[in-house]
XYZ file of C-alpha atoms in Angstrom:
475
model
C 15.936 -50.783 -32.422
C 17.221 -53.218 -34.603
C 15.274 -54.469 -37.866
C 15.463 -57.787 -39.296
C 13.008 -59.212 -42.667
C 10.352 -61.670 -41.155
C 9.607 -65.170 -42.751
C 6.171 -63.412 -43.554
C 5.801 -66.597 -45.667
C 5.044 -68.501 -42.745
C 2.672 -65.733 -41.401
C -0.818 -66.126 -41.646
C -3.341 -63.186 -41.109
C -7.286 -62.827 -41.405
C -8.676 -60.476 -42.075
C -12.225 -58.641 -41.427
C -13.931 -55.755 -42.404
C -15.039 -53.272 -44.569
C -14.453 -54.351 -48.386
C -14.298 -52.038 -51.176
C -13.643 -50.931 -54.744
C -11.137 -48.113 -55.320
C -11.337 -46.926 -59.237
C -9.601 -44.799 -60.837
C -10.282 -42.751 -63.718
C -6.890 -41.232 -65.343
C -6.496 -38.974 -68.253
C -5.520 -35.067 -69.934
C -7.097 -32.065 -68.840
C -6.579 -29.217 -71.180
C -9.718 -26.794 -71.428
C -12.560 -25.050 -68.736
C -16.340 -26.486 -69.210
C -18.759 -23.828 -70.522
C -20.845 -25.318 -68.598
C -19.315 -24.480 -65.582
C -15.752 -24.018 -64.010
C -14.070 -27.025 -63.878
C -11.547 -28.842 -65.716
C -12.726 -31.314 -68.224
C -10.583 -34.744 -68.256
C -10.771 -36.834 -71.453
C -10.152 -40.442 -69.413
C -7.896 -42.975 -71.117
C -7.366 -45.031 -68.429
C -9.190 -46.786 -66.040
C -7.771 -48.950 -62.846
C -9.226 -50.944 -60.348
C -7.718 -51.180 -56.213
C -8.806 -53.285 -53.888
C -9.631 -50.424 -50.778
C -10.220 -50.218 -47.023
C -9.895 -53.917 -45.295
C -9.415 -55.433 -49.222
C -6.132 -53.169 -49.566
C -4.857 -54.630 -46.419
C -5.085 -58.040 -47.255
C -4.127 -57.150 -50.020
C -0.648 -55.523 -48.731
C -0.056 -58.626 -45.942
C -0.038 -60.925 -50.059
C 2.400 -58.284 -50.929
C 4.983 -58.997 -48.015
C 4.798 -62.245 -49.079
C 2.285 -63.952 -46.086
C -0.417 -66.036 -46.405
C -3.742 -63.416 -46.062
C -7.626 -64.621 -45.839
C -10.917 -62.138 -46.318
C -13.993 -62.017 -44.865
C -16.367 -58.902 -45.924
C -19.223 -58.161 -47.155
C -20.124 -56.736 -50.627
C -22.943 -56.306 -53.309
C -23.780 -59.285 -56.091
C -22.317 -56.637 -58.873
C -19.789 -55.978 -61.139
C -17.254 -54.520 -58.622
C -18.041 -57.399 -56.467
C -16.555 -59.703 -59.070
C -13.970 -57.117 -60.013
C -12.501 -57.007 -56.277
C -12.659 -60.367 -55.986
C -10.472 -61.273 -59.185
C -8.044 -58.814 -57.985
C -7.650 -60.207 -54.888
C -7.778 -63.797 -56.238
C -4.709 -63.004 -58.607
C -2.851 -62.004 -55.448
C -2.943 -65.141 -54.601
C -5.958 -63.882 -51.651
C -8.227 -66.260 -49.984
C -11.459 -64.077 -50.119
C -15.401 -65.565 -48.836
C -17.656 -62.240 -48.554
C -21.112 -62.108 -48.173
C -23.081 -60.373 -50.919
C -26.335 -59.229 -50.768
C -28.387 -58.371 -53.117
C -30.026 -54.681 -54.067
C -27.302 -53.762 -52.348
C -24.287 -51.728 -53.808
C -20.704 -53.055 -53.505
C -18.615 -49.079 -51.787
C -16.886 -48.175 -54.550
C -14.239 -44.984 -54.614
C -13.837 -42.869 -57.532
C -10.984 -40.722 -57.916
C -11.059 -39.086 -60.847
C -7.218 -37.951 -61.926
C -5.247 -36.052 -64.779
C -1.822 -35.105 -63.933
C -0.959 -37.524 -61.186
C -3.810 -34.910 -59.738
C -7.055 -35.850 -58.074
C -9.526 -33.482 -59.035
C -12.910 -34.692 -57.125
C -13.613 -38.315 -55.726
C -17.317 -39.859 -56.608
C -18.222 -42.982 -53.538
C -21.107 -44.699 -54.111
C -22.373 -46.145 -51.226
C -25.153 -47.799 -48.637
C -24.166 -48.834 -45.074
C -24.650 -52.118 -45.514
C -27.474 -55.078 -43.996
C -24.827 -57.301 -42.581
C -25.706 -60.780 -40.845
C -23.541 -60.982 -38.067
C -23.914 -64.447 -37.197
C -23.410 -65.192 -41.147
C -19.983 -63.393 -41.232
C -19.247 -64.535 -37.346
C -19.503 -67.978 -38.742
C -17.248 -67.190 -41.363
C -14.508 -65.810 -39.423
C -14.449 -68.838 -37.360
C -14.681 -70.781 -40.554
C -11.280 -69.097 -41.505
C -9.712 -68.727 -38.716
C -7.963 -72.173 -38.010
C -4.437 -71.929 -38.581
C -4.239 -68.445 -38.741
C -1.950 -65.962 -36.000
C -3.366 -62.663 -36.019
C -6.763 -61.579 -36.948
C -7.141 -57.930 -38.317
C -10.397 -55.713 -37.445
C -10.143 -52.764 -40.786
C -13.093 -51.317 -39.829
C -13.835 -48.023 -41.875
C -17.734 -47.451 -40.263
C -19.728 -49.155 -43.571
C -21.211 -51.565 -41.843
C -19.539 -55.213 -41.860
C -18.133 -54.826 -38.687
C -21.705 -55.280 -36.209
C -20.215 -57.716 -33.648
C -16.698 -56.582 -32.670
C -16.848 -58.088 -29.614
C -17.971 -61.429 -31.293
C -15.277 -62.084 -33.052
C -12.261 -60.808 -30.848
C -13.553 -63.712 -28.366
C -13.743 -65.719 -31.098
C -9.913 -64.885 -31.328
C -8.740 -65.010 -28.157
C -10.819 -68.359 -28.108
C -7.322 -69.516 -30.231
C -5.141 -67.132 -28.377
C -4.891 -65.197 -31.898
C -3.957 -61.979 -30.669
C -6.673 -58.979 -32.620
C -5.412 -56.007 -34.082
C -7.906 -53.340 -34.686
C -8.049 -50.136 -37.090
C -11.380 -48.122 -34.935
C -13.574 -45.968 -36.272
C -16.022 -43.937 -34.764
C -15.977 -42.415 -31.563
C -17.242 -45.065 -28.818
C -13.472 -47.184 -28.891
C -15.087 -49.359 -26.134
C -16.403 -52.000 -28.542
C -12.649 -53.078 -29.797
C -12.273 -53.710 -25.788
C -10.271 -56.811 -24.762
C -8.490 -56.203 -28.498
C -4.128 -57.628 -28.492
C -3.529 -53.674 -30.499
C -5.929 -50.862 -31.429
C -4.324 -48.698 -34.219
C -5.897 -44.959 -34.537
C -4.416 -41.661 -36.542
C -3.976 -38.604 -33.470
C -7.751 -36.715 -34.965
C -9.259 -41.069 -33.942
C -7.432 -40.748 -30.780
C -7.863 -36.919 -29.840
C -12.013 -37.410 -30.569
C -11.876 -40.332 -28.074
C -9.677 -38.736 -24.950
C -9.813 -34.972 -26.488
C -7.046 -32.658 -27.280
C -3.345 -34.057 -26.430
C -0.897 -30.509 -26.135
C 1.920 -32.410 -25.232
C 3.233 -36.068 -25.814
C 3.343 -36.231 -21.875
C -0.562 -35.663 -22.310
C -0.959 -38.410 -25.020
C 0.791 -41.206 -23.214
C -1.589 -40.656 -20.065
C -4.363 -40.701 -22.060
C -3.133 -43.327 -24.057
C -2.624 -44.930 -20.776
C -5.660 -44.818 -19.317
C -7.802 -45.352 -22.544
C -5.359 -48.870 -22.574
C -6.707 -49.628 -18.714
C -10.372 -48.883 -19.181
C -10.360 -50.968 -22.087
C -8.027 -53.706 -21.098
C -6.201 -53.497 -24.669
C -3.039 -54.992 -24.680
C -1.524 -52.557 -26.913
C -1.897 -48.531 -28.030
C -0.205 -47.460 -31.695
C -0.898 -43.589 -32.091
C -0.047 -43.151 -35.902
C 0.386 -39.232 -35.995
C 1.453 -38.673 -39.512
C 4.315 -35.978 -39.543
C 5.576 -36.671 -36.314
C 5.929 -40.304 -36.945
C 3.812 -43.059 -33.668
C 3.392 -43.486 -30.494
C 3.175 -46.986 -29.106
C 1.849 -47.377 -25.771
C 1.705 -50.775 -23.560
C 0.586 -50.609 -20.204
C 3.663 -50.843 -17.548
C 6.326 -50.197 -20.212
C 7.019 -47.002 -21.644
C 6.377 -45.413 -24.282
C 7.882 -45.739 -27.376
C 8.020 -42.696 -30.105
C 8.935 -44.083 -33.221
C 9.846 -40.472 -36.027
C 8.417 -40.574 -39.560
C 10.306 -41.989 -42.204
C 8.859 -40.743 -44.828
C 11.315 -39.421 -47.848
C 9.038 -37.631 -49.543
C 5.051 -37.751 -48.803
C 2.913 -38.169 -52.125
C -0.935 -39.369 -51.091
C -0.987 -40.360 -47.864
C -3.691 -42.462 -49.315
C -3.957 -45.991 -47.342
C -1.091 -45.044 -45.117
C -2.778 -46.905 -42.244
C -3.915 -50.185 -44.112
C 0.230 -50.434 -44.568
C 0.689 -49.826 -41.363
C -2.203 -52.618 -39.768
C -1.112 -55.360 -42.336
C 2.792 -54.435 -41.817
C 2.237 -54.840 -38.008
C -0.118 -58.033 -38.239
C 2.323 -59.959 -40.573
C 5.398 -59.247 -38.947
C 3.395 -59.897 -35.368
C 2.493 -63.704 -37.184
C 6.131 -63.903 -38.105
C 7.406 -63.941 -34.593
C 8.369 -60.220 -34.225
C 8.129 -58.659 -30.997
C 5.728 -55.343 -30.795
C 8.217 -52.854 -30.665
C 10.086 -54.488 -33.734
C 6.384 -55.294 -35.670
C 6.036 -51.034 -35.245
C 9.204 -50.540 -36.069
C 8.947 -52.542 -39.772
C 4.874 -50.843 -39.869
C 6.483 -47.373 -39.337
C 9.069 -47.987 -42.031
C 6.229 -49.151 -45.166
C 4.129 -46.309 -43.614
C 7.612 -44.324 -45.663
C 7.217 -45.570 -48.686
C 3.431 -45.837 -48.927
C 2.608 -41.816 -48.411
C 5.238 -41.790 -51.732
C 3.445 -43.371 -53.691
C 0.187 -41.988 -55.683
C -3.523 -43.634 -54.632
C -3.976 -46.962 -52.488
C -1.021 -49.264 -52.789
C 0.335 -51.871 -51.475
C 4.148 -52.617 -50.058
C 6.493 -55.653 -51.801
C 8.310 -57.610 -49.867
C 11.898 -56.442 -52.123
C 10.103 -52.894 -51.076
C 10.204 -53.011 -47.786
C 13.358 -55.508 -47.623
C 15.500 -52.188 -48.938
C 14.008 -50.390 -46.387
C 15.072 -52.068 -43.447
C 18.256 -52.298 -45.392
C 18.686 -48.679 -45.760
C 17.911 -48.134 -41.681
C 20.172 -51.267 -40.565
C 23.510 -49.310 -43.002
C 23.426 -52.217 -44.951
C 22.919 -51.090 -48.254
C 27.013 -50.662 -48.920
C 29.351 -51.330 -47.108
C 30.981 -53.600 -44.421
C 28.583 -56.216 -43.308
C 27.487 -58.684 -40.984
C 26.306 -62.176 -42.685
C 23.081 -61.740 -41.550
C 23.239 -58.146 -43.298
C 24.731 -59.375 -46.965
C 22.418 -62.582 -46.765
C 19.488 -59.538 -46.640
C 20.958 -57.707 -49.026
C 21.619 -60.293 -51.579
C 18.417 -61.598 -51.073
C 17.094 -58.119 -51.765
C 19.316 -57.867 -54.383
C 17.985 -60.589 -57.029
C 14.220 -60.261 -55.344
C 15.886 -56.738 -57.919
C 17.209 -58.971 -60.337
C 20.659 -58.072 -59.975
C 23.470 -61.188 -60.430
C 25.763 -61.378 -57.489
C 29.791 -61.423 -58.224
C 32.398 -62.599 -55.416
C 35.874 -62.128 -54.527
C 37.633 -62.928 -51.906
C 41.529 -62.578 -50.953
C 44.073 -60.776 -47.908
C 44.075 -57.073 -49.811
C 47.064 -55.842 -46.699
C 47.676 -53.182 -48.710
C 45.619 -51.665 -51.584
C 47.279 -51.022 -55.242
C 46.303 -49.683 -58.637
C 46.185 -53.597 -59.430
C 43.553 -54.107 -56.590
C 41.807 -51.465 -57.915
C 41.530 -52.123 -62.075
C 40.470 -56.126 -60.650
C 37.675 -54.428 -58.600
C 36.525 -52.685 -61.545
C 36.891 -56.082 -63.751
C 34.889 -57.724 -61.124
C 32.373 -55.364 -60.776
C 31.818 -55.400 -64.422
C 30.657 -59.654 -64.310
C 27.364 -58.272 -62.021
C 25.566 -56.164 -60.269
C 26.878 -56.098 -57.131
C 30.082 -57.042 -56.235
C 31.013 -58.747 -52.484
C 34.114 -58.654 -51.290
C 35.389 -61.694 -49.030
C 39.257 -60.412 -46.508
C 40.717 -62.871 -44.604
C 40.835 -61.867 -41.708
C 44.503 -61.148 -38.929
C 44.953 -64.704 -38.297
C 44.436 -65.960 -41.600
C 46.765 -63.428 -43.273
C 49.673 -64.526 -40.984
C 48.910 -68.425 -41.131
C 48.935 -67.441 -44.834
C 51.600 -65.204 -45.485
C 53.594 -65.741 -42.180
C 55.233 -63.419 -39.449
C 54.882 -59.905 -40.716
C 51.989 -59.780 -42.121
C 48.995 -58.521 -42.510
C 50.417 -54.294 -42.529
C 46.876 -53.386 -41.918
C 44.456 -54.940 -39.989
C 41.270 -56.288 -41.321
C 38.857 -53.185 -39.835
C 41.037 -50.744 -41.942
C 41.626 -53.120 -44.750
C 37.771 -53.287 -45.474
C 37.574 -49.644 -44.598
C 39.356 -49.162 -47.428
C 37.979 -51.572 -49.615
C 34.177 -50.282 -48.442
C 34.984 -47.221 -50.067
C 35.543 -47.828 -53.387
C 33.056 -47.844 -56.189
C 33.618 -51.027 -57.933
C 32.706 -52.674 -54.396
C 29.199 -53.047 -52.832
C 29.745 -54.814 -50.083
C 32.824 -56.189 -47.642
C 33.053 -59.255 -45.153
C 35.784 -61.181 -43.454
C 36.255 -64.607 -42.638
C 38.126 -66.620 -40.401
C 39.707 -69.251 -42.516
C 42.623 -69.939 -44.690
C 40.016 -70.000 -47.651
C 36.270 -68.399 -48.111
C 34.189 -72.112 -48.940
C 32.085 -72.081 -46.167
C 31.242 -68.416 -47.261
C 30.763 -69.322 -50.298
C 28.210 -72.000 -49.246
C 26.534 -69.804 -47.380
C 25.688 -66.625 -49.715
C 26.091 -68.601 -53.058
C 26.831 -66.390 -55.331
C 25.887 -66.639 -58.869
C 29.752 -65.581 -60.304
C 33.446 -66.425 -58.261
C 36.000 -64.351 -59.588
C 39.361 -64.497 -59.095
C 42.648 -63.105 -60.635
C 44.750 -64.468 -63.825
C 47.413 -66.131 -61.702
C 45.244 -69.074 -61.305
C 45.608 -70.803 -65.042
C 42.321 -72.823 -64.268
C 39.302 -72.563 -62.891
C 40.123 -75.627 -61.837
C 43.164 -74.191 -59.544
C 40.342 -71.455 -58.086
C 39.366 -72.535 -54.510
C 35.523 -73.062 -54.134
C 35.391 -73.717 -57.639
C 33.375 -77.390 -57.338
C 30.605 -74.976 -54.732
C 30.040 -72.587 -56.606
C 29.437 -74.832 -60.301
C 28.004 -77.841 -57.892
C 24.321 -74.922 -57.695
C 25.175 -73.446 -61.801
C 26.814 -70.967 -60.351
C 30.108 -69.182 -62.872
C 33.735 -68.778 -62.500
C 35.925 -66.792 -64.607
C 39.668 -65.737 -64.423
C 40.137 -62.696 -65.159
C 43.431 -61.143 -66.550
C 46.323 -60.124 -64.429
C 47.389 -56.567 -63.490
C 51.152 -56.598 -64.487
C 54.198 -55.401 -61.713
C 51.035 -55.246 -59.342
C 51.630 -57.258 -55.779
C 51.554 -56.609 -52.435
C 54.239 -58.566 -51.394
C 56.481 -56.478 -54.557
C 55.591 -53.605 -52.370
C 55.997 -54.888 -48.626
C 60.018 -55.914 -50.033
C 60.730 -52.717 -51.449
C 59.671 -50.675 -48.205
C 61.587 -52.889 -46.133
C 64.554 -52.778 -48.338
C 64.774 -49.359 -48.247
C 64.865 -49.023 -44.480
């Protein structure tokens, strides 16, 4: 499955569900309490993070997608903190505030990156279902996906009304389910239970075949568009009516904390679907995002640059020979990390010491080096019959193996001007055989958008043509 980075900026998503505030108190621990056999934590840092449905909305916004959120809170300091945090992340919120009830707060006391205890402040909300549906209907206009983020805390009491509101507008509905009655999600486009939640409904599954069989039966019974079962270290299983099961392996390099992983999955799924990705590709992206978030501490959002870099790794485009599409993705990611892009080009028919020195000098002009290589036909046009000595695939493979080179791409024209217009490097460099910047092909293009053109020193007594002539004279 080939993954690409969607246009999340064109993917508005509405989240409705149980919002909460995740509070973290951090401190040092150096002694045991004389009152009880528990550690004493000297708190020196406080941190508030949106949790539950609020974390789903925050994840959507972190990917660069327009995020909207409907939920229920109290009228208290925690609700204000939650609102301020979400608005700072550009999430548009509409909360039903209920007096005399606390906003749900989950307090975690941490020391040396370890959770020592969690304290929950919550009461089931006495939500007004009609008001929640009215708020949802008001915010559905213009969004492309509705997410029901259900933590069983009382905000969602009218699942079917919300599903029907969205379906009447042809808006897909994704639900992260809770509880032992999944019939409340009937007609949803997709539900995303974890394995324990799924087995609580259908019974224990001895193997993949039984999971698939029971999942298909559940989809038919509840008229679901699809079912995604998240399975921890065993990855994910996507089921769709009348289609083969899709099993995806876990992508986590190291599992540090699974808090909020389900939120990351459904938020990435929703944003990807809203951006026009088909379901398998959206699930693949969600699987990558889950692999990132479990390596973080606590509830955390995955940013677009983080996901983009994971996509690059999965597609083998972090370094080496790339297609234009892969290169543009790699450049976008590098720029998101504040890296300067350097570009050079040539035939590089027989790689020699002069080339290596020149490419090392070129790489020193920035953070990432692109080497564009003339294809075989253009080398013949430029150098004459009998050239190139080495095919373009072999030339690119050798260049990609150099430590100074990040990305290699071929081009078929005599000059790289069209490629320069497409990739827009920050710096264009050429060797010292040029007398002035004005002689460099593509200089006007790069300078036109504010880039730089630099001429590097010439490495003496290094020439592919001279090497070829010496070889021919010996035969």
